[in-house]
Amino acid sequence: MNASIKRSAFRPVWLVLALLFLLAGCEKIDNPFIKKGGFKDARSIMIEFAGAPDASWVSDPANFKVFQKNNPDVLLPVKQVDVGPDKKTVFLKFGEDLDLKLAHTVSMASIPSEGKDMGASFLDVKKSYFGYLFSILIGAMLINNYVFTKYLGLCVFIGTSRKKSTAVGMGVTFTIVIVISAMISWFLYQFVLKPYRLDFLQVVTFIGLVSLTVQAVDTILRKVNPALFKAFGVYLVLVIANCVIIAVPLTLASAEYNAAESFMLALGAGGGFLLALFLMASSRERLELANVPPTYRGLPIAFVATGLFALAFMGFSGMAIF
């Protein structure tokens, strides 16, 4: 498989990532006196002003009303208000954890500053949606890698990780198929199975969709791009036997992700499998030259190396991004 084939296969992925970046969310501000705002942690919101508001106004929590944007009738009581050293940064602290996945609105009474009334204001605070999508991608690729943390797909993983060229071919093929099949499965689940209460058929349906996707990719590549088919065709049948490819649609169904989030999870799962294959193939090529005891040669040492990689990937557990 040459470099040009790899670049052409991943070009649509980079285009989608660029589009998601352009659509990333940001806070909404209606008063120029407020520069920015955001979550500082699970129990506090940071607001930065263009100037220093009066200390008496800042110290009164009653001047701040906070609520979830989708539930404006329920106010979240502000427990404490702290001011930063620059006198322009204010931290609203709450007694309970905020739901950082949801957008929050901070409504402020008329803001006095240096004898002037800067007017009332409101501020929408939410996490960057691109950051959230990126966290899903990294989570599926590293933190919750389907091979090293969930121990799925080990049969194909062990069988195709003897050489790096084979590992890369299988990983790229798997990533393409998992993204296509996951998006079709998500669409079918959200618009057919779920509305008509056919959730109990999701396993059978997803298995059929995976088989149809593999066959479709095989047929299209054979006709449209024979070079790509020659490079990938050997591994297409093996993709069907990989249980990761059915685990991803089931995860999407249980997590209720939207289309963009489903795409990032599928891409992360495929990229994580590719990463696992490449790391394992690199180590097995070195092990072929190592002085391994006869009892451990072949499959036993491969499982030992897999266990060591799994232990290493446990270091990502609990890591939070954005």
PDB file of C-alpha atoms in Angstrom:
ATOM      1  CA  MET A   1       0.000   0.000   0.000  1.00  0.00           C
ATOM      2  CA  ASN A   2       1.635   3.236  -1.084  1.00  0.00           C
ATOM      3  CA  ALA A   3       1.452   6.660   0.544  1.00  0.00           C
ATOM      4  CA  SER A   4      -0.856   8.146  -2.086  1.00  0.00           C
ATOM      5  CA  ILE A   5      -3.532   5.529  -1.339  1.00  0.00           C
ATOM      6  CA  LYS A   6      -3.343   6.276   2.374  1.00  0.00           C
ATOM      7  CA  ARG A   7      -3.669  10.024   1.792  1.00  0.00           C
ATOM      8  CA  SER A   8      -6.652   9.620  -0.544  1.00  0.00           C
ATOM      9  CA  ALA A   9      -8.384   7.328   1.954  1.00  0.00           C
ATOM     10  CA  PHE A  10      -8.121   9.811   4.836  1.00  0.00           C
ATOM     11  CA  ARG A  11      -8.752  13.049   2.893  1.00  0.00           C
ATOM     12  CA  PRO A  12     -12.528  13.059   3.667  1.00  0.00           C
ATOM     13  CA  VAL A  13     -11.763  12.619   7.367  1.00  0.00           C
ATOM     14  CA  TRP A  14      -9.693  15.802   7.510  1.00  0.00           C
ATOM     15  CA  LEU A  15     -12.410  17.715   5.658  1.00  0.00           C
ATOM     16  CA  VAL A  16     -14.997  16.638   8.220  1.00  0.00           C
ATOM     17  CA  LEU A  17     -12.719  17.588  11.118  1.00  0.00           C
ATOM     18  CA  ALA A  18     -12.181  21.040   9.605  1.00  0.00           C
ATOM     19  CA  LEU A  19     -15.947  21.494   9.267  1.00  0.00           C
ATOM     20  CA  LEU A  20     -16.494  20.504  12.892  1.00  0.00           C
ATOM     21  CA  PHE A  21     -13.879  23.028  13.941  1.00  0.00           C
ATOM     22  CA  LEU A  22     -15.687  25.795  12.083  1.00  0.00           C
ATOM     23  CA  LEU A  23     -18.953  24.810  13.759  1.00  0.00           C
ATOM     24  CA  ALA A  24     -17.441  24.789  17.261  1.00  0.00           C
ATOM     25  CA  GLY A  25     -19.567  26.563  19.879  1.00  0.00           C
ATOM     26  CA  CYS A  26     -18.648  29.662  21.838  1.00  0.00           C
ATOM     27  CA  GLU A  27     -20.254  31.762  24.587  1.00  0.00           C
ATOM     28  CA  LYS A  28     -22.898  34.381  23.742  1.00  0.00           C
ATOM     29  CA  ILE A  29     -22.429  37.847  25.302  1.00  0.00           C
ATOM     30  CA  ASP A  30     -24.773  40.833  24.950  1.00  0.00           C
ATOM     31  CA  ASN A  31     -22.709  43.461  26.797  1.00  0.00           C
ATOM     32  CA  PRO A  32     -19.283  44.736  25.607  1.00  0.00           C
ATOM     33  CA  PHE A  33     -18.268  45.291  29.247  1.00  0.00           C
ATOM     34  CA  ILE A  34     -18.012  41.508  29.598  1.00  0.00           C
ATOM     35  CA  LYS A  35     -15.032  40.023  27.771  1.00  0.00           C
ATOM     36  CA  LYS A  36     -15.582  36.297  28.227  1.00  0.00           C
ATOM     37  CA  GLY A  37     -16.872  33.596  30.516  1.00  0.00           C
ATOM     38  CA  GLY A  38     -16.626  29.874  30.978  1.00  0.00           C
ATOM     39  CA  PHE A  39     -16.583  26.937  33.365  1.00  0.00           C
ATOM     40  CA  LYS A  40     -13.582  26.988  35.693  1.00  0.00           C
ATOM     41  CA  ASP A  41     -14.415  23.588  37.153  1.00  0.00           C
ATOM     42  CA  ALA A  42     -17.483  21.502  37.994  1.00  0.00           C
ATOM     43  CA  ARG A  43     -18.613  23.935  40.707  1.00  0.00           C
ATOM     44  CA  SER A  44     -17.599  27.373  39.476  1.00  0.00           C
ATOM     45  CA  ILE A  45     -18.054  29.760  36.563  1.00  0.00           C
ATOM     46  CA  MET A  46     -15.482  32.391  35.601  1.00  0.00           C
ATOM     47  CA  ILE A  47     -16.498  35.809  34.218  1.00  0.00           C
ATOM     48  CA  GLU A  48     -13.944  38.330  32.966  1.00  0.00           C
ATOM     49  CA  PHE A  49     -14.974  41.994  32.722  1.00  0.00           C
ATOM     50  CA  ALA A  50     -13.380  44.716  30.617  1.00  0.00           C
ATOM     51  CA  GLY A  51     -13.038  46.876  33.751  1.00  0.00           C
ATOM     52  CA  ALA A  52     -13.292  46.444  37.511  1.00  0.00           C
ATOM     53  CA  PRO A  53     -16.916  46.331  38.730  1.00  0.00           C
ATOM     54  CA  ASP A  54     -17.702  47.855  42.124  1.00  0.00           C
ATOM     55  CA  ALA A  55     -16.712  45.573  45.004  1.00  0.00           C
ATOM     56  CA  SER A  56     -20.074  46.004  46.771  1.00  0.00           C
ATOM     57  CA  TRP A  57     -21.922  44.832  43.654  1.00  0.00           C
ATOM     58  CA  VAL A  58     -19.637  41.851  43.067  1.00  0.00           C
ATOM     59  CA  SER A  59     -19.830  40.634  46.664  1.00  0.00           C
ATOM     60  CA  ASP A  60     -23.626  40.256  46.543  1.00  0.00           C
ATOM     61  CA  PRO A  61     -24.587  36.836  45.069  1.00  0.00           C
ATOM     62  CA  ALA A  62     -28.132  38.147  44.504  1.00  0.00           C
ATOM     63  CA  ASN A  63     -26.816  40.139  41.519  1.00  0.00           C
ATOM     64  CA  PHE A  64     -26.144  36.888  39.669  1.00  0.00           C
ATOM     65  CA  LYS A  65     -28.885  34.536  38.525  1.00  0.00           C
ATOM     66  CA  VAL A  66     -27.719  31.277  36.951  1.00  0.00           C
ATOM     67  CA  PHE A  67     -29.838  28.619  35.271  1.00  0.00           C
ATOM     68  CA  GLN A  68     -29.533  25.921  32.643  1.00  0.00           C
ATOM     69  CA  LYS A  69     -30.440  27.339  29.272  1.00  0.00           C
ATOM     70  CA  ASN A  70     -32.946  24.569  28.562  1.00  0.00           C
ATOM     71  CA  ASN A  71     -34.565  24.979  32.011  1.00  0.00           C
ATOM     72  CA  PRO A  72     -34.781  28.702  32.834  1.00  0.00           C
ATOM     73  CA  ASP A  73     -37.385  28.267  35.589  1.00  0.00           C
ATOM     74  CA  VAL A  74     -34.974  26.549  37.981  1.00  0.00           C
ATOM     75  CA  LEU A  75     -32.328  28.904  39.369  1.00  0.00           C
ATOM     76  CA  LEU A  76     -28.989  27.508  40.551  1.00  0.00           C
ATOM     77  CA  PRO A  77     -28.120  29.274  43.824  1.00  0.00           C
ATOM     78  CA  VAL A  78     -24.742  31.033  43.857  1.00  0.00           C
ATOM     79  CA  LYS A  79     -23.040  30.059  47.116  1.00  0.00           C
ATOM     80  CA  GLN A  80     -20.074  32.433  46.974  1.00  0.00           C
ATOM     81  CA  VAL A  81     -18.539  35.097  44.717  1.00  0.00           C
ATOM     82  CA  ASP A  82     -14.754  35.537  44.622  1.00  0.00           C
ATOM     83  CA  VAL A  83     -12.765  38.249  42.840  1.00  0.00           C
ATOM     84  CA  GLY A  84      -9.414  37.670  41.174  1.00  0.00           C
ATOM     85  CA  PRO A  85      -6.278  39.704  41.899  1.00  0.00           C
ATOM     86  CA  ASP A  86      -6.846  41.873  38.836  1.00  0.00           C
ATOM     87  CA  LYS A  87     -10.309  42.906  40.165  1.00  0.00           C
ATOM     88  CA  LYS A  88     -11.718  42.164  36.699  1.00  0.00           C
ATOM     89  CA  THR A  89     -12.216  38.414  37.029  1.00  0.00           C
ATOM     90  CA  VAL A  90     -15.134  37.057  39.055  1.00  0.00           C
ATOM     91  CA  PHE A  91     -15.678  33.440  40.107  1.00  0.00           C
ATOM     92  CA  LEU A  92     -19.200  32.227  40.883  1.00  0.00           C
ATOM     93  CA  LYS A  93     -19.130  29.195  43.150  1.00  0.00           C
ATOM     94  CA  PHE A  94     -21.951  26.705  43.634  1.00  0.00           C
ATOM     95  CA  GLY A  95     -22.723  24.133  46.314  1.00  0.00           C
ATOM     96  CA  GLU A  96     -23.358  21.309  43.831  1.00  0.00           C
ATOM     97  CA  ASP A  97     -21.738  20.125  40.622  1.00  0.00           C
ATOM     98  CA  LEU A  98     -22.922  21.740  37.409  1.00  0.00           C
ATOM     99  CA  ASP A  99     -23.825  19.695  34.350  1.00  0.00           C
ATOM    100  CA  LEU A 100     -20.950  20.795  32.126  1.00  0.00           C
ATOM    101  CA  LYS A 101     -22.508  19.145  29.083  1.00  0.00           C
ATOM    102  CA  LEU A 102     -25.339  21.684  29.072  1.00  0.00           C
ATOM    103  CA  ALA A 103     -25.246  25.408  28.319  1.00  0.00           C
ATOM    104  CA  HIS A 104     -25.832  27.725  31.303  1.00  0.00           C
ATOM    105  CA  THR A 105     -27.006  31.341  31.318  1.00  0.00           C
ATOM    106  CA  VAL A 106     -25.716  33.909  33.816  1.00  0.00           C
ATOM    107  CA  SER A 107     -28.031  36.902  34.191  1.00  0.00           C
ATOM    108  CA  MET A 108     -26.503  39.942  35.900  1.00  0.00           C
ATOM    109  CA  ALA A 109     -28.163  43.056  37.344  1.00  0.00           C
ATOM    110  CA  SER A 110     -26.959  46.516  36.291  1.00  0.00           C
ATOM    111  CA  ILE A 111     -23.167  46.505  36.602  1.00  0.00           C
ATOM    112  CA  PRO A 112     -21.664  49.599  38.306  1.00  0.00           C
ATOM    113  CA  SER A 113     -18.040  50.418  37.545  1.00  0.00           C
ATOM    114  CA  GLU A 114     -16.122  53.587  38.481  1.00  0.00           C
ATOM    115  CA  GLY A 115     -19.314  55.552  38.991  1.00  0.00           C
ATOM    116  CA  LYS A 116     -20.882  54.439  35.696  1.00  0.00           C
ATOM    117  CA  ASP A 117     -23.755  52.089  35.033  1.00  0.00           C
ATOM    118  CA  MET A 118     -22.645  49.526  32.466  1.00  0.00           C
ATOM    119  CA  GLY A 119     -26.134  48.058  32.196  1.00  0.00           C
ATOM    120  CA  ALA A 120     -27.582  44.657  32.896  1.00  0.00           C
ATOM    121  CA  SER A 121     -26.256  41.707  30.982  1.00  0.00           C
ATOM    122  CA  PHE A 122     -26.534  38.003  30.375  1.00  0.00           C
ATOM    123  CA  LEU A 123     -23.873  35.491  29.388  1.00  0.00           C
ATOM    124  CA  ASP A 124     -24.269  32.018  27.894  1.00  0.00           C
ATOM    125  CA  VAL A 125     -21.591  29.662  29.192  1.00  0.00           C
ATOM    126  CA  LYS A 126     -20.858  26.324  27.586  1.00  0.00           C
ATOM    127  CA  LYS A 127     -17.949  24.105  26.781  1.00  0.00           C
ATOM    128  CA  SER A 128     -16.470  24.282  23.321  1.00  0.00           C
ATOM    129  CA  TYR A 129     -18.375  21.785  21.223  1.00  0.00           C
ATOM    130  CA  PHE A 130     -15.243  21.060  19.201  1.00  0.00           C
ATOM    131  CA  GLY A 131     -13.460  20.320  22.464  1.00  0.00           C
ATOM    132  CA  TYR A 132     -16.243  17.919  23.439  1.00  0.00           C
ATOM    133  CA  LEU A 133     -16.025  16.155  20.069  1.00  0.00           C
ATOM    134  CA  PHE A 134     -12.249  15.943  20.390  1.00  0.00           C
ATOM    135  CA  SER A 135     -12.614  14.402  23.851  1.00  0.00           C
ATOM    136  CA  ILE A 136     -14.885  11.698  22.365  1.00  0.00           C
ATOM    137  CA  LEU A 137     -12.257  10.989  19.694  1.00  0.00           C
ATOM    138  CA  ILE A 138      -9.354  10.762  22.153  1.00  0.00           C
ATOM    139  CA  GLY A 139     -11.484   8.812  24.617  1.00  0.00           C
ATOM    140  CA  ALA A 140     -12.245   6.081  22.074  1.00  0.00           C
ATOM    141  CA  MET A 141      -8.666   6.065  20.774  1.00  0.00           C
ATOM    142  CA  LEU A 142      -6.657   6.094  24.009  1.00  0.00           C
ATOM    143  CA  ILE A 143      -8.616   6.316  27.262  1.00  0.00           C
ATOM    144  CA  ASN A 144     -11.167   3.622  26.367  1.00  0.00           C
ATOM    145  CA  ASN A 145      -9.277   1.817  23.624  1.00  0.00           C
ATOM    146  CA  TYR A 146     -11.456  -1.091  22.533  1.00  0.00           C
ATOM    147  CA  VAL A 147      -8.523  -3.526  22.353  1.00  0.00           C
ATOM    148  CA  PHE A 148      -6.410  -2.645  25.389  1.00  0.00           C
ATOM    149  CA  THR A 149      -9.144  -1.563  27.839  1.00  0.00           C
ATOM    150  CA  LYS A 150     -12.247  -3.450  26.673  1.00  0.00           C
ATOM    151  CA  TYR A 151     -10.391  -6.507  25.272  1.00  0.00           C
ATOM    152  CA  LEU A 152     -12.500  -6.684  22.108  1.00  0.00           C
ATOM    153  CA  GLY A 153     -11.324  -7.869  18.704  1.00  0.00           C
ATOM    154  CA  LEU A 154      -8.384  -9.842  20.095  1.00  0.00           C
ATOM    155  CA  CYS A 155      -8.702 -12.665  17.555  1.00  0.00           C
ATOM    156  CA  VAL A 156      -8.231 -10.375  14.554  1.00  0.00           C
ATOM    157  CA  PHE A 157      -5.783  -8.246  16.544  1.00  0.00           C
ATOM    158  CA  ILE A 158      -3.442 -11.161  17.242  1.00  0.00           C
ATOM    159  CA  GLY A 159      -3.849 -12.685  13.778  1.00  0.00           C
ATOM    160  CA  THR A 160      -3.007  -9.538  11.756  1.00  0.00           C
ATOM    161  CA  SER A 161      -0.314  -7.949  13.904  1.00  0.00           C
ATOM    162  CA  ARG A 162       2.697  -9.977  12.833  1.00  0.00           C
ATOM    163  CA  LYS A 163       3.967  -7.401  10.339  1.00  0.00           C
ATOM    164  CA  LYS A 164       3.560  -3.622  10.272  1.00  0.00           C
ATOM    165  CA  SER A 165       2.459  -3.568   6.625  1.00  0.00           C
ATOM    166  CA  THR A 166      -0.339  -6.040   7.343  1.00  0.00           C
ATOM    167  CA  ALA A 167      -1.303  -4.173  10.521  1.00  0.00           C
ATOM    168  CA  VAL A 168      -1.579  -0.813   8.763  1.00  0.00           C
ATOM    169  CA  GLY A 169      -3.630  -2.318   5.928  1.00  0.00           C
ATOM    170  CA  MET A 170      -6.039  -3.957   8.345  1.00  0.00           C
ATOM    171  CA  GLY A 171      -6.264  -0.833  10.514  1.00  0.00           C
ATOM    172  CA  VAL A 172      -7.032   1.524   7.627  1.00  0.00           C
ATOM    173  CA  THR A 173      -9.602  -0.873   6.166  1.00  0.00           C
ATOM    174  CA  PHE A 174     -11.237  -1.310   9.547  1.00  0.00           C
ATOM    175  CA  THR A 175     -11.405   2.455  10.155  1.00  0.00           C
ATOM    176  CA  ILE A 176     -13.120   3.098   6.825  1.00  0.00           C
ATOM    177  CA  VAL A 177     -15.659   0.322   7.331  1.00  0.00           C
ATOM    178  CA  ILE A 178     -16.396   1.161  10.980  1.00  0.00           C
ATOM    179  CA  VAL A 179     -17.076   4.824  10.192  1.00  0.00           C
ATOM    180  CA  ILE A 180     -19.436   3.957   7.320  1.00  0.00           C
ATOM    181  CA  SER A 181     -21.261   1.166   9.166  1.00  0.00           C
ATOM    182  CA  ALA A 182     -21.532   3.163  12.410  1.00  0.00           C
ATOM    183  CA  MET A 183     -23.106   6.165  10.682  1.00  0.00           C
ATOM    184  CA  ILE A 184     -25.602   3.957   8.819  1.00  0.00           C
ATOM    185  CA  SER A 185     -26.402   2.111  12.059  1.00  0.00           C
ATOM    186  CA  TRP A 186     -26.905   5.398  13.918  1.00  0.00           C
ATOM    187  CA  PHE A 187     -29.279   6.683  11.253  1.00  0.00           C
ATOM    188  CA  LEU A 188     -31.272   3.448  11.219  1.00  0.00           C
ATOM    189  CA  TYR A 189     -31.472   3.296  15.020  1.00  0.00           C
ATOM    190  CA  GLN A 190     -32.529   6.932  15.471  1.00  0.00           C
ATOM    191  CA  PHE A 191     -35.070   7.093  12.649  1.00  0.00           C
ATOM    192  CA  VAL A 192     -36.376   3.510  12.327  1.00  0.00           C
ATOM    193  CA  LEU A 193     -35.696   1.224  15.295  1.00  0.00           C
ATOM    194  CA  LYS A 194     -36.197   3.765  18.079  1.00  0.00           C
ATOM    195  CA  PRO A 195     -39.370   5.507  16.785  1.00  0.00           C
ATOM    196  CA  TYR A 196     -41.082   2.162  16.069  1.00  0.00           C
ATOM    197  CA  ARG A 197     -39.876   0.540  19.324  1.00  0.00           C
ATOM    198  CA  LEU A 198     -37.787  -2.093  17.581  1.00  0.00           C
ATOM    199  CA  ASP A 199     -34.762  -1.630  19.859  1.00  0.00           C
ATOM    200  CA  PHE A 200     -34.674  -5.353  20.641  1.00  0.00           C
ATOM    201  CA  LEU A 201     -33.630  -5.989  17.028  1.00  0.00           C
ATOM    202  CA  GLN A 202     -30.580  -3.736  17.169  1.00  0.00           C
ATOM    203  CA  VAL A 203     -27.971  -6.522  17.456  1.00  0.00           C
ATOM    204  CA  VAL A 204     -29.346  -8.487  14.490  1.00  0.00           C
ATOM    205  CA  THR A 205     -29.813  -5.280  12.490  1.00  0.00           C
ATOM    206  CA  PHE A 206     -26.317  -3.973  13.172  1.00  0.00           C
ATOM    207  CA  ILE A 207     -24.686  -7.293  12.247  1.00  0.00           C
ATOM    208  CA  GLY A 208     -26.558  -7.281   8.933  1.00  0.00           C
ATOM    209  CA  LEU A 209     -25.568  -3.669   8.281  1.00  0.00           C
ATOM    210  CA  VAL A 210     -21.906  -4.445   8.913  1.00  0.00           C
ATOM    211  CA  SER A 211     -21.999  -7.345   6.452  1.00  0.00           C
ATOM    212  CA  LEU A 212     -23.754  -5.208   3.837  1.00  0.00           C
ATOM    213  CA  THR A 213     -21.255  -2.370   4.371  1.00  0.00           C
ATOM    214  CA  VAL A 214     -18.270  -4.675   3.894  1.00  0.00           C
ATOM    215  CA  GLN A 215     -19.802  -6.153   0.745  1.00  0.00           C
ATOM    216  CA  ALA A 216     -20.629  -2.685  -0.594  1.00  0.00           C
ATOM    217  CA  VAL A 217     -17.106  -1.399   0.074  1.00  0.00           C
ATOM    218  CA  ASP A 218     -15.701  -4.510  -1.610  1.00  0.00           C
ATOM    219  CA  THR A 219     -17.868  -4.011  -4.715  1.00  0.00           C
ATOM    220  CA  ILE A 220     -17.293  -0.251  -4.982  1.00  0.00           C
ATOM    221  CA  LEU A 221     -13.532  -0.525  -4.577  1.00  0.00           C
ATOM    222  CA  ARG A 222     -13.391  -3.325  -7.141  1.00  0.00           C
ATOM    223  CA  LYS A 223     -15.104  -1.129  -9.761  1.00  0.00           C
ATOM    224  CA  VAL A 224     -14.015   2.423  -8.882  1.00  0.00           C
ATOM    225  CA  ASN A 225     -10.478   2.057  -7.565  1.00  0.00           C
ATOM    226  CA  PRO A 226      -8.825  -1.300  -8.366  1.00  0.00           C
ATOM    227  CA  ALA A 227      -5.556  -0.192  -6.785  1.00  0.00           C
ATOM    228  CA  LEU A 228      -7.241   0.527  -3.468  1.00  0.00           C
ATOM    229  CA  PHE A 229      -9.178  -2.735  -3.727  1.00  0.00           C
ATOM    230  CA  LYS A 230      -5.956  -4.656  -4.286  1.00  0.00           C
ATOM    231  CA  ALA A 231      -4.453  -3.048  -1.186  1.00  0.00           C
ATOM    232  CA  PHE A 232      -7.509  -3.426   1.079  1.00  0.00           C
ATOM    233  CA  GLY A 233      -9.410  -6.378  -0.353  1.00  0.00           C
ATOM    234  CA  VAL A 234      -7.443  -8.996   1.584  1.00  0.00           C
ATOM    235  CA  TYR A 235      -8.624  -7.615   4.911  1.00  0.00           C
ATOM    236  CA  LEU A 236     -12.287  -6.842   4.184  1.00  0.00           C
ATOM    237  CA  VAL A 237     -13.555 -10.305   5.121  1.00  0.00           C
ATOM    238  CA  LEU A 238     -11.638 -10.193   8.408  1.00  0.00           C
ATOM    239  CA  VAL A 239     -13.432  -6.966   9.354  1.00  0.00           C
ATOM    240  CA  ILE A 240     -16.747  -8.822   9.676  1.00  0.00           C
ATOM    241  CA  ALA A 241     -15.222 -11.123  12.321  1.00  0.00           C
ATOM    242  CA  ASN A 242     -14.087  -8.168  14.463  1.00  0.00           C
ATOM    243  CA  CYS A 243     -16.420  -7.664  17.436  1.00  0.00           C
ATOM    244  CA  VAL A 244     -15.352  -4.005  17.782  1.00  0.00           C
ATOM    245  CA  ILE A 245     -17.333  -3.240  14.665  1.00  0.00           C
ATOM    246  CA  ILE A 246     -20.580  -4.288  16.402  1.00  0.00           C
ATOM    247  CA  ALA A 247     -19.596  -2.785  19.781  1.00  0.00           C
ATOM    248  CA  VAL A 248     -19.434   0.761  18.363  1.00  0.00           C
ATOM    249  CA  PRO A 249     -23.060   0.898  17.062  1.00  0.00           C
ATOM    250  CA  LEU A 250     -24.259  -0.576  20.370  1.00  0.00           C
ATOM    251  CA  THR A 251     -22.335   2.139  22.224  1.00  0.00           C
ATOM    252  CA  LEU A 252     -23.879   4.818  20.015  1.00  0.00           C
ATOM    253  CA  ALA A 253     -27.362   3.458  20.699  1.00  0.00           C
ATOM    254  CA  SER A 254     -26.902   3.453  24.482  1.00  0.00           C
ATOM    255  CA  ALA A 255     -25.151   6.847  24.667  1.00  0.00           C
ATOM    256  CA  GLU A 256     -27.704   8.668  22.463  1.00  0.00           C
ATOM    257  CA  TYR A 257     -25.004  10.538  20.509  1.00  0.00           C
ATOM    258  CA  ASN A 258     -25.886  12.837  17.623  1.00  0.00           C
ATOM    259  CA  ALA A 259     -24.391  12.455  14.134  1.00  0.00           C
ATOM    260  CA  ALA A 260     -21.200  14.445  14.766  1.00  0.00           C
ATOM    261  CA  GLU A 261     -20.527  12.715  18.087  1.00  0.00           C
ATOM    262  CA  SER A 262     -21.204   9.303  16.532  1.00  0.00           C
ATOM    263  CA  PHE A 263     -18.724  10.048  13.742  1.00  0.00           C
ATOM    264  CA  MET A 264     -16.009  11.004  16.235  1.00  0.00           C
ATOM    265  CA  LEU A 265     -16.584   7.867  18.320  1.00  0.00           C
ATOM    266  CA  ALA A 266     -16.411   5.632  15.245  1.00  0.00           C
ATOM    267  CA  LEU A 267     -13.296   7.418  13.986  1.00  0.00           C
ATOM    268  CA  GLY A 268     -11.682   7.146  17.422  1.00  0.00           C
ATOM    269  CA  ALA A 269     -12.495   3.429  17.664  1.00  0.00           C
ATOM    270  CA  GLY A 270     -10.990   2.798  14.224  1.00  0.00           C
ATOM    271  CA  GLY A 271      -7.951   4.938  14.975  1.00  0.00           C
ATOM    272  CA  GLY A 272      -7.487   3.186  18.315  1.00  0.00           C
ATOM    273  CA  PHE A 273      -7.574  -0.214  16.620  1.00  0.00           C
ATOM    274  CA  LEU A 274      -5.059   0.994  14.026  1.00  0.00           C
ATOM    275  CA  LEU A 275      -2.803   2.314  16.795  1.00  0.00           C
ATOM    276  CA  ALA A 276      -3.054  -0.951  18.734  1.00  0.00           C
ATOM    277  CA  LEU A 277      -2.229  -3.005  15.638  1.00  0.00           C
ATOM    278  CA  PHE A 278       0.765  -0.849  14.733  1.00  0.00           C
ATOM    279  CA  LEU A 279       2.207  -0.928  18.257  1.00  0.00           C
ATOM    280  CA  MET A 280       1.723  -4.671  18.514  1.00  0.00           C
ATOM    281  CA  ALA A 281       3.188  -5.347  15.045  1.00  0.00           C
ATOM    282  CA  SER A 282       6.233  -3.221  15.851  1.00  0.00           C
ATOM    283  CA  SER A 283       6.876  -5.130  19.063  1.00  0.00           C
ATOM    284  CA  ARG A 284       6.316  -8.557  17.459  1.00  0.00           C
ATOM    285  CA  GLU A 285       8.806  -7.782  14.689  1.00  0.00           C
ATOM    286  CA  ARG A 286      11.356  -7.010  17.388  1.00  0.00           C
ATOM    287  CA  LEU A 287      10.414 -10.137  19.329  1.00  0.00           C
ATOM    288  CA  GLU A 288      11.202 -12.271  16.277  1.00  0.00           C
ATOM    289  CA  LEU A 289      14.850 -11.220  16.714  1.00  0.00           C
ATOM    290  CA  ALA A 290      14.856 -11.497  20.508  1.00  0.00           C
ATOM    291  CA  ASN A 291      16.084 -14.460  22.536  1.00  0.00           C
ATOM    292  CA  VAL A 292      12.655 -15.632  23.728  1.00  0.00           C
ATOM    293  CA  PRO A 293      12.473 -18.918  25.712  1.00  0.00           C
ATOM    294  CA  PRO A 294      11.076 -21.746  23.521  1.00  0.00           C
ATOM    295  CA  THR A 295       7.982 -22.117  25.716  1.00  0.00           C
ATOM    296  CA  TYR A 296       6.943 -18.499  25.087  1.00  0.00           C
ATOM    297  CA  ARG A 297       7.694 -18.236  21.384  1.00  0.00           C
ATOM    298  CA  GLY A 298       4.850 -17.399  19.023  1.00  0.00           C
ATOM    299  CA  LEU A 299       1.372 -16.873  20.478  1.00  0.00           C
ATOM    300  CA  PRO A 300       2.284 -16.934  24.219  1.00  0.00           C
ATOM    301  CA  ILE A 301       4.732 -14.027  23.979  1.00  0.00           C
ATOM    302  CA  ALA A 302       2.206 -12.148  21.838  1.00  0.00           C
ATOM    303  CA  PHE A 303      -0.373 -12.374  24.634  1.00  0.00           C
ATOM    304  CA  VAL A 304       2.241 -11.311  27.182  1.00  0.00           C
ATOM    305  CA  ALA A 305       3.052  -8.240  25.077  1.00  0.00           C
ATOM    306  CA  THR A 306      -0.673  -7.494  24.718  1.00  0.00           C
ATOM    307  CA  GLY A 307      -1.062  -7.577  28.488  1.00  0.00           C
ATOM    308  CA  LEU A 308       1.847  -5.189  28.927  1.00  0.00           C
ATOM    309  CA  PHE A 309       0.319  -2.768  26.405  1.00  0.00           C
ATOM    310  CA  ALA A 310      -2.994  -3.011  28.277  1.00  0.00           C
ATOM    311  CA  LEU A 311      -1.230  -2.121  31.527  1.00  0.00           C
ATOM    312  CA  ALA A 312       0.417   0.838  29.816  1.00  0.00           C
ATOM    313  CA  PHE A 313      -2.920   2.087  28.460  1.00  0.00           C
ATOM    314  CA  MET A 314      -4.369   1.960  31.984  1.00  0.00           C
ATOM    315  CA  GLY A 315      -2.281   5.063  32.583  1.00  0.00           C
ATOM    316  CA  PHE A 316      -4.815   7.015  30.513  1.00  0.00           C
ATOM    317  CA  SER A 317      -7.652   6.028  32.869  1.00  0.00           C
ATOM    318  CA  GLY A 318      -9.422   9.012  34.389  1.00  0.00           C
ATOM    319  CA  MET A 319      -7.789  11.492  32.019  1.00  0.00           C
ATOM    320  CA  ALA A 320     -10.150  14.380  31.228  1.00  0.00           C
ATOM    321  CA  ILE A 321      -9.875  16.522  28.105  1.00  0.00           C
ATOM    322  CA  PHE A 322     -11.725  19.824  27.740  1.00  0.00           C
TER     323      PHE A 322
END
